[in-house]
Short mmCIF file of C-alpha atoms and ligand atoms in Angstrom, two decimals:
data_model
loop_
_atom_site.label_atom_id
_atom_site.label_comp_id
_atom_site.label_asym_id
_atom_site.label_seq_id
_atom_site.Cartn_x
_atom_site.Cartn_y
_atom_site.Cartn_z
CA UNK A 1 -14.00 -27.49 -11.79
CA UNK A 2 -15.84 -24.75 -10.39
CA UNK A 3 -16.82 -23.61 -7.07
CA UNK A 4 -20.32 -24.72 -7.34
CA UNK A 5 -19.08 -28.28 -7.68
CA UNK A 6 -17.27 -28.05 -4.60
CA UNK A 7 -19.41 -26.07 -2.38
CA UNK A 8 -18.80 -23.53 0.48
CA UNK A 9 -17.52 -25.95 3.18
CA UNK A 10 -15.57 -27.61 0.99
CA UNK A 11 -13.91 -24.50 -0.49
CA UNK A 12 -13.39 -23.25 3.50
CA UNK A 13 -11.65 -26.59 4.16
CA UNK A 14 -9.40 -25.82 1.04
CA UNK A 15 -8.31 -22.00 2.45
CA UNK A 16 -7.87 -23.67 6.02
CA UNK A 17 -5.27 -26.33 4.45
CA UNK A 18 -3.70 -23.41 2.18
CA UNK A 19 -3.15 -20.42 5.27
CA UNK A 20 -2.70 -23.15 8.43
CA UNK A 21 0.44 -21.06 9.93
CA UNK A 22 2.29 -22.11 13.14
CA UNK A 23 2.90 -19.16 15.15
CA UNK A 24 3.12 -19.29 18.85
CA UNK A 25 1.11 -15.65 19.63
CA UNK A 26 -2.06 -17.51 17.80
CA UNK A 27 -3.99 -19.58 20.32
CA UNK A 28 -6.60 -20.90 18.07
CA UNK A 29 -6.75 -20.00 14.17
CA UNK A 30 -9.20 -20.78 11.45
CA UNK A 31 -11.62 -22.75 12.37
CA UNK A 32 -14.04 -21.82 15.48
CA UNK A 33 -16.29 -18.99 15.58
CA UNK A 34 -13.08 -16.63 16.32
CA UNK A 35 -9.53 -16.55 16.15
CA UNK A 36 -7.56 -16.09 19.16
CA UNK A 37 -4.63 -14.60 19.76
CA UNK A 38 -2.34 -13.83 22.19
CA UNK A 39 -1.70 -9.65 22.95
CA UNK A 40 2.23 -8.65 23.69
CA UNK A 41 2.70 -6.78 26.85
CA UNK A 42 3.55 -3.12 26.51
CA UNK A 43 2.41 -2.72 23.04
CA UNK A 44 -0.50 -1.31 21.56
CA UNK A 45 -2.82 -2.82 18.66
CA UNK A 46 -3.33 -1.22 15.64
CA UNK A 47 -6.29 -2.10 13.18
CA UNK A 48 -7.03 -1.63 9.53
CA UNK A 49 -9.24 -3.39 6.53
CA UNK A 50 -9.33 -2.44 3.21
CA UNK A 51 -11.63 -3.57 0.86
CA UNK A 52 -10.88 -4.79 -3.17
CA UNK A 53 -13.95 -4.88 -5.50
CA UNK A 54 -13.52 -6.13 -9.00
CA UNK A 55 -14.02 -4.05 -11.50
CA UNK A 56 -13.48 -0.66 -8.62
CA UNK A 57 -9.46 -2.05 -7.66
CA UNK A 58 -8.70 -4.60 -10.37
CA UNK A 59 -9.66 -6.26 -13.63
CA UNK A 60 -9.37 -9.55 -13.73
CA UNK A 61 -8.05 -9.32 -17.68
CA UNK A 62 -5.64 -7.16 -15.86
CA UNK A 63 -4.29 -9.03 -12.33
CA UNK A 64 -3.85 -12.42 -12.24
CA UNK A 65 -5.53 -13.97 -9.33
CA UNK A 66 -2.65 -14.41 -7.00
CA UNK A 67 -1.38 -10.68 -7.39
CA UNK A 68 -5.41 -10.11 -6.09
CA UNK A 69 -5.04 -12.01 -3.48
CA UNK A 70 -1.29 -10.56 -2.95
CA UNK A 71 -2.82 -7.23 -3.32
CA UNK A 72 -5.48 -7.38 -0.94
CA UNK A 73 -3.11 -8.23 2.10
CA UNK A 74 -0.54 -5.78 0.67
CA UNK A 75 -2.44 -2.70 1.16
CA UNK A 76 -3.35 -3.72 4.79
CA UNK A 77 0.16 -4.46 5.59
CA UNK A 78 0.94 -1.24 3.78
CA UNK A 79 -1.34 0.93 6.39
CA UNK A 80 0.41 -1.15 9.96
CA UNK A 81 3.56 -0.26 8.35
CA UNK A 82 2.61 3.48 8.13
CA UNK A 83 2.12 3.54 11.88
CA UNK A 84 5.48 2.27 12.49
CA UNK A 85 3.78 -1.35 13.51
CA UNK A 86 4.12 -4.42 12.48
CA UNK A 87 1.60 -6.56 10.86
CA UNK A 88 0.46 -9.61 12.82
CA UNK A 89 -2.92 -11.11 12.36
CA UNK A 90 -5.40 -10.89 9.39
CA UNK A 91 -8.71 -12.26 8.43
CA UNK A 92 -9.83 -12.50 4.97
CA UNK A 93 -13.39 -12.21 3.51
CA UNK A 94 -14.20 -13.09 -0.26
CA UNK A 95 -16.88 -12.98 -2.16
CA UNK A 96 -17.17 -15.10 -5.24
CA UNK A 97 -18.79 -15.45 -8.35
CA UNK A 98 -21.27 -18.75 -8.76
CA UNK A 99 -18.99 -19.22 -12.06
CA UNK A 100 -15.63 -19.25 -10.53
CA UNK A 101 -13.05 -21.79 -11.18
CA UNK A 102 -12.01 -23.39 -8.21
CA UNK A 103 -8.37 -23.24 -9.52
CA UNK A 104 -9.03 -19.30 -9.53
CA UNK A 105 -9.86 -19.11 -6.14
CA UNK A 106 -6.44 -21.40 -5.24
CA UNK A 107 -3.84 -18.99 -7.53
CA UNK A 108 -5.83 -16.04 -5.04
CA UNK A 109 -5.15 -18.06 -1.87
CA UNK A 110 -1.83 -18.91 -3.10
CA UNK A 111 -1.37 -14.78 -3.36
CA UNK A 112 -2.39 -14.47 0.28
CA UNK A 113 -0.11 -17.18 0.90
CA UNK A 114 2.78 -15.75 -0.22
CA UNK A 115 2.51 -12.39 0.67
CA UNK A 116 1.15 -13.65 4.58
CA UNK A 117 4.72 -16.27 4.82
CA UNK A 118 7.12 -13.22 3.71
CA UNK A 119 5.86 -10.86 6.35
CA UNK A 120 4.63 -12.99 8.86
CA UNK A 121 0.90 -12.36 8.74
CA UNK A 122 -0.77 -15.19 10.56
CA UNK A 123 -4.37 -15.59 8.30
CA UNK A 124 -6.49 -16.33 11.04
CA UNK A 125 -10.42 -16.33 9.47
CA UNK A 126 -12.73 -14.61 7.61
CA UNK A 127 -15.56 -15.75 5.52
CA UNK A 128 -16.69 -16.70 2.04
CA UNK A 129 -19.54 -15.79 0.78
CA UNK A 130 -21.29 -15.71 -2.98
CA UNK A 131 -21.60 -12.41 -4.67
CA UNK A 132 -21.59 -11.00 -8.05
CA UNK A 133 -18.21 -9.94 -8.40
CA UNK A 134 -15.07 -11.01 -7.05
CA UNK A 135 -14.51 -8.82 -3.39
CA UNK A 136 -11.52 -9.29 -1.43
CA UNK A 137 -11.65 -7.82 1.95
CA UNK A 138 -9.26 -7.89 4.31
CA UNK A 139 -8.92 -6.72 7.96
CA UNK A 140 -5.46 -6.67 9.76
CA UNK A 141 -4.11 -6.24 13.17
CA UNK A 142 -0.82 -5.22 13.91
CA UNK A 143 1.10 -3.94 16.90
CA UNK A 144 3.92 -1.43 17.60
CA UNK A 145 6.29 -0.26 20.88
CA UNK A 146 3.97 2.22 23.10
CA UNK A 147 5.74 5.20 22.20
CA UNK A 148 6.78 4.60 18.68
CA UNK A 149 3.72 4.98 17.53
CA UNK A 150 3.79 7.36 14.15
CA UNK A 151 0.75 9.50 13.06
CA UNK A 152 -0.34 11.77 10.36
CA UNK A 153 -0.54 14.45 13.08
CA UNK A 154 2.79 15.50 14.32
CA UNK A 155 4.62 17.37 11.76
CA UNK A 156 5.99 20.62 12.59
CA UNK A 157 7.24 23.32 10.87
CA UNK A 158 10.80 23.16 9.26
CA UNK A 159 10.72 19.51 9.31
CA UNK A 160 12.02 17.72 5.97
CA UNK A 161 9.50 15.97 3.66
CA UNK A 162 10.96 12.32 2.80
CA UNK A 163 9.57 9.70 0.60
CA UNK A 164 10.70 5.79 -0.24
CA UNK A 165 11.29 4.35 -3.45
CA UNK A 166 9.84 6.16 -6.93
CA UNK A 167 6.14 7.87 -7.36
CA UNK A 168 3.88 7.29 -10.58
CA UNK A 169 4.29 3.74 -11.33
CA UNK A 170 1.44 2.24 -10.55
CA UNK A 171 -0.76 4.55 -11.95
CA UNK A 172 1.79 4.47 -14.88
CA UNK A 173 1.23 0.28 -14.97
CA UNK A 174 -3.00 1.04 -14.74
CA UNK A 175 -2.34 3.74 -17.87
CA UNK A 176 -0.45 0.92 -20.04
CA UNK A 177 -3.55 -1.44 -19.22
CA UNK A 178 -6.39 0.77 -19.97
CA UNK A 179 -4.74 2.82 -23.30
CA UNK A 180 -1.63 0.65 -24.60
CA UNK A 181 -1.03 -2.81 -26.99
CA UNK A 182 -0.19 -5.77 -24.85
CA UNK A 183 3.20 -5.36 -27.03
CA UNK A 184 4.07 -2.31 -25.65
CA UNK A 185 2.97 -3.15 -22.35
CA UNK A 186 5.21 -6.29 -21.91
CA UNK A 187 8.29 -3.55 -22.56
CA UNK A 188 7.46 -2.41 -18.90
CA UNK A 189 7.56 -5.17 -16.53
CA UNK A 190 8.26 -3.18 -13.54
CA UNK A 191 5.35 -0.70 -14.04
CA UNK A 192 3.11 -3.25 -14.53
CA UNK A 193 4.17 -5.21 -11.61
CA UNK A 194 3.89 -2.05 -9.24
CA UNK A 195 0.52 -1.64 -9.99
CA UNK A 196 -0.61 -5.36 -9.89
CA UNK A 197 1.68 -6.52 -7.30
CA UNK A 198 2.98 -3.36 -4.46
CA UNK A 199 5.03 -4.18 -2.29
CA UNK A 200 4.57 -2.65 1.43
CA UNK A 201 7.66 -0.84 3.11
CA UNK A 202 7.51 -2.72 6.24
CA UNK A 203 11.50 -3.22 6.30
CA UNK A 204 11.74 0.36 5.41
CA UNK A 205 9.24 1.95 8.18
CA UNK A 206 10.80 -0.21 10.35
CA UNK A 207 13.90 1.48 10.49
CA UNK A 208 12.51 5.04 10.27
CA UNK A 209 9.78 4.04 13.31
CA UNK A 210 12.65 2.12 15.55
CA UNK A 211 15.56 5.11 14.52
CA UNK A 212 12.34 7.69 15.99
CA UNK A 213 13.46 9.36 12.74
CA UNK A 214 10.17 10.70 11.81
CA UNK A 215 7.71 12.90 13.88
CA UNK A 216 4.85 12.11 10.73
CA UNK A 217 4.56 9.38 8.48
CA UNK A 218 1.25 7.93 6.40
CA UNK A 219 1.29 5.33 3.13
CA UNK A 220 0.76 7.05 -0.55
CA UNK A 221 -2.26 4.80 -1.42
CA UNK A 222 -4.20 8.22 -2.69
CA UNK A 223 -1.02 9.81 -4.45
CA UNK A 224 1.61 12.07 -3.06
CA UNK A 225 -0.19 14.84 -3.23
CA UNK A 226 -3.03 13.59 -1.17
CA UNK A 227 -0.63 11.76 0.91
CA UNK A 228 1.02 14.83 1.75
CA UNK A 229 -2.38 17.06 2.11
CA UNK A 230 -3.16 14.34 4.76
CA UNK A 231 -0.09 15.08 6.77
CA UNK A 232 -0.74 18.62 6.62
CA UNK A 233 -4.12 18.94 7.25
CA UNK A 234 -4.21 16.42 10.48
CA UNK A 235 -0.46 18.65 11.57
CA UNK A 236 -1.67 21.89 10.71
CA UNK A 237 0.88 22.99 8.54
CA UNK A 238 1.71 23.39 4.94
CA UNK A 239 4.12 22.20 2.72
CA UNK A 240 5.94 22.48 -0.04
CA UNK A 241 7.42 20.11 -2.91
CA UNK A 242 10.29 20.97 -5.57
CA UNK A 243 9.09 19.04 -8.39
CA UNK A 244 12.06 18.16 -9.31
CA UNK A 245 13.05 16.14 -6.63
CA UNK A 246 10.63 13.81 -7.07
CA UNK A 247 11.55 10.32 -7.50
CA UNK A 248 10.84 9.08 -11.11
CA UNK A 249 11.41 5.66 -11.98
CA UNK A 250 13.78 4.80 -14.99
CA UNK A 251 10.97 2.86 -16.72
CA UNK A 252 8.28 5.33 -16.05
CA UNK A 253 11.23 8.45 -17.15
CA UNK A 254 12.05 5.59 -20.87
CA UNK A 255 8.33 5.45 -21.03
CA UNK A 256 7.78 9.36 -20.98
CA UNK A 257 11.19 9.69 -23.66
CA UNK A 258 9.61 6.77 -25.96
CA UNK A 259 5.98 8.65 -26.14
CA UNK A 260 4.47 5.85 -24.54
CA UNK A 261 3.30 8.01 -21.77
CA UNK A 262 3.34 11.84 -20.97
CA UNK A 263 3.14 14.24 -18.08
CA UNK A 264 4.92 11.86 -15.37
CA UNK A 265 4.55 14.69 -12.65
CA UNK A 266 0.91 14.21 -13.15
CA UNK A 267 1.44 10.78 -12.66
CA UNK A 268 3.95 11.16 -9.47
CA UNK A 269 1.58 13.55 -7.75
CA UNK A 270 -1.82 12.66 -8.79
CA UNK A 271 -1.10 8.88 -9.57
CA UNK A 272 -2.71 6.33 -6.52
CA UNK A 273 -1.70 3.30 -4.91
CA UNK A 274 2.59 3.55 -5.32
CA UNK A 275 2.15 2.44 -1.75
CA UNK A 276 5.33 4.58 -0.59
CA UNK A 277 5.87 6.02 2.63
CA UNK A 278 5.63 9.75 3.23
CA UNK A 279 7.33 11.16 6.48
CA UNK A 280 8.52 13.96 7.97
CA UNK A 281 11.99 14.80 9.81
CA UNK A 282 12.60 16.98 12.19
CA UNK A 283 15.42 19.16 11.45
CA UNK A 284 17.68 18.40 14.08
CA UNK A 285 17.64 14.85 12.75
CA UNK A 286 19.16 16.01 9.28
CA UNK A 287 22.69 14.65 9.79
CA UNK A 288 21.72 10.97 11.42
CA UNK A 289 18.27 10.48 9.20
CA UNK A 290 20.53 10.78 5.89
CA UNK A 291 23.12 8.47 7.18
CA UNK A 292 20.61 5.94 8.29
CA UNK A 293 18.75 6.47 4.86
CA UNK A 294 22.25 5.63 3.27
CA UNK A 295 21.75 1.82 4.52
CA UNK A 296 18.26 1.27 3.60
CA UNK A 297 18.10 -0.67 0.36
CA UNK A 298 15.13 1.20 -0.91
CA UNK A 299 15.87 4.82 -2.42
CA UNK A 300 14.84 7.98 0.35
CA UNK A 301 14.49 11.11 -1.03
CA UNK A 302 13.70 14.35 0.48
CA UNK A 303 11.48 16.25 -1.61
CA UNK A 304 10.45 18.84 0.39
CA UNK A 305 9.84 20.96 3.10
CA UNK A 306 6.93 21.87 6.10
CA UNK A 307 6.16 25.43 6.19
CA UNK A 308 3.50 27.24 8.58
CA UNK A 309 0.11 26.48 7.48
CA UNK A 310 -1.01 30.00 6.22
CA UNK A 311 1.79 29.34 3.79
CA UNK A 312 -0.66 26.72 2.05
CA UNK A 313 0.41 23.34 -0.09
CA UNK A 314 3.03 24.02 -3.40
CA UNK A 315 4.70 22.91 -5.71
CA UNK A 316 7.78 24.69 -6.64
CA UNK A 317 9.29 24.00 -10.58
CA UNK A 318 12.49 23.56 -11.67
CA UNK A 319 12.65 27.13 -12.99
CA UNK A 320 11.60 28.59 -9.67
CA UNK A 321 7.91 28.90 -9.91
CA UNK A 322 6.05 28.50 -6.78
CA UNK A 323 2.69 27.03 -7.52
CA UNK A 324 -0.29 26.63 -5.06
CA UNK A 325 -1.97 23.32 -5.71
CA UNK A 326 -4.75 21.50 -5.21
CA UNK A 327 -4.41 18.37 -4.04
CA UNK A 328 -6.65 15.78 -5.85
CA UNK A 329 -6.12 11.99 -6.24
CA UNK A 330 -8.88 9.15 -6.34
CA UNK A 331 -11.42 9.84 -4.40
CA UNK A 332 -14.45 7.17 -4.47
CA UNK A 333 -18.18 8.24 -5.48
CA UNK A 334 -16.14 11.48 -7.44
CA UNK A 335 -14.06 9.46 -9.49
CA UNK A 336 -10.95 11.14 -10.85
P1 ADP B 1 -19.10 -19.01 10.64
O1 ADP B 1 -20.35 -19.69 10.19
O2 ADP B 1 -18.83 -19.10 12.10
O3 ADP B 1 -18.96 -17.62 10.08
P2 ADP B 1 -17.61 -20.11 8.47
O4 ADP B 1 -18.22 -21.41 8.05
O5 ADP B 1 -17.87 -18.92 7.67
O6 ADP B 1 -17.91 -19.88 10.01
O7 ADP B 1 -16.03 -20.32 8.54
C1 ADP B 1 -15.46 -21.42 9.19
C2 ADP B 1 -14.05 -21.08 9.58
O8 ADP B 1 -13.29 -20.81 8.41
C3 ADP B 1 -13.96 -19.83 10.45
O9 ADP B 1 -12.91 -20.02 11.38
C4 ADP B 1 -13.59 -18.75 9.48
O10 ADP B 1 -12.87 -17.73 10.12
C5 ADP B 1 -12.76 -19.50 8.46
N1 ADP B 1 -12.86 -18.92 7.11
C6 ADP B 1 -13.95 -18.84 6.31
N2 ADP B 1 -13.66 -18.24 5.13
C7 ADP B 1 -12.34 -17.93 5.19
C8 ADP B 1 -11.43 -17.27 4.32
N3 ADP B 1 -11.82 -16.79 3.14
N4 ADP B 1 -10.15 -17.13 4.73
C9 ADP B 1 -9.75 -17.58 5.93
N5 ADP B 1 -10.55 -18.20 6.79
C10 ADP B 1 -11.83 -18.37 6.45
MG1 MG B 2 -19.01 -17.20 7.83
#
């Protein structure tokens, strides 16, 4: 069945029955002109959307439909959870192909779904429209304590540089798509899940935001590099990486010893959407930041240091080398 057999209304009344959530801060959900929700005293609202266009963000030989959908939400939550906020409310807008199979379109609500139950996202609209390729957009609110707020801005000099989980796997995952046998592909599950299906560090930014552990913190959706050229630029500062400490995956470090891939630094500081968080730590907060790190069940790693601006952004190698770089990562209308 496609979508043209059902038609719009009828594909709206599907969504509606699929992302109908129960949560007592949402007056009114889908359904009216707007949503409405309910504000929580003493906290301010945060707002993001991110946009998915096939063919741009995913390949639909590539994803299957509900990591699309999964996607979409998971790079908004991704951004609320960089703030140190939680992720409350979002409405989603797709546009669809005239050709699309109506099952399609359920395996991408059934994404949304998922994603929206495990970190208590509350769908409350959006809009469906017909369009020549399949476009996900997605805008999100979110929320967070006044005062725990935690911005690109604030890092100061002498602070640590700190990063979750592992860097290069997605764009290790989108490599093994575009250049590798579905056979050798299959022999790394977990790269190719990181790239189709990220999962957002809300547990993990969580802790750092309510511990006050960090005085910077922003998402790695362009690549650590990037990531941390954002930090510095909006703190004024530089920085500076030991390439060795950064956090290499055992798949992507078998795939790099098999020949499957090469250059995994490349891929760990040029490499986009790990979805990681990079912070900074004040000094002072050494001792109580590693011990709270210790508890989190994702893997913390300080890779680095902030050093005065005039000092610019490096990279220093394992044998000592201190190279200036220049930060590049994906960058729309330039390509790579
Ligand atoms: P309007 O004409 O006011 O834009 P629509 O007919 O587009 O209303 O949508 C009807 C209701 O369904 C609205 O509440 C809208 O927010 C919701 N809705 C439409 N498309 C989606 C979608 N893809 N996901 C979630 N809610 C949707
Ligand atoms: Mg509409």
């Amino acid at each position: 069945m496609k979508i043209t057999d059902i038609g719009e209304f009828n594909l709206i009344k599907r969504i509606h029955k699929r992302l109908t959530v129960n949560t007592r801060s949402v007056i009114l959900g889908i359904g009216d002109d707007t949503a409405i929700v309910r504000p929580q005293p003493g906290r301010l609202q945060l707002f993001t959307t991110d946009m998915m266009v096939e063919g741009i963000h995913f390949n639909v030989h590539w994803s299957k439909p509900d990591q699309i959908g999964w996607k979409a939400l998971a790079i908004n939550i991704s951004d609320i959870a960089a703030m140190g906020g939680r992720p409350l409310y979002a409405v989603v807008s797709i546009g669809l192909p005239q050709d699309t199979d109506v099952k399609t379109v359920d395996a991408i609500i059934s994404g949304i779904r998922k994603i929206a139950r495990k970190y208590n996202v509350a769908v409350v609209g959006g809009d469906t429209v017909s369009s020549d390729h399949i476009v996900i957009n997605v805008a999100m609110w979110g929320d967070v304590k006044r005062g725990y707020v935690l911005k690109r801005s604030n890092a100061r000099v002498g602070d640590l540089l700190a990063v979750t989980g592992t860097y290069g796997d997605s764009a290790a995952g989108l490599e093994l798509f575009q250049h590798k046998s579905p056979i050798i592909r299959s022999r790394y599950p977990k790269l190719i899940r990181k790239h189709c299906m990220p999962v957002p560090r809300v547990e993990e930014a969580g802790i750092i935001g309510r511990g006050k552990l960090a005085s910077s913190m922003i998402d790695s959706s362009d690549g650590l590099a990037l990531s941390v050229k954002f930090i510095c630029e909006a703190s004024r500062v530089g920085a500076r990486i030991y390439s060795d400490r950064i956090p290499l995956s055992s798949s992507l470090k078998r795939a790099v010893s098999k020949g499957v891939l090469n250059d995994p630094l490349n891929l760990a500081l040029y490499g986009g959407e790990d979805f990681e968080l990079v912070f900074t730590v004040p000094k002072r907060k050494e001792n109580i930041f590693k011990k709270i790190a210790k508890n989190i069940n994702t893997q913390i790693t300080v890779i680095g240091e902030i050093v005065p601006f005039n000092k610019g952004f490096s990279v220093v190698s394992m044998e000592g080398e201190i190279k200036t770089i220049k930060p590049r990562g994906y960058e729309h209308f330039r390509g790579r």
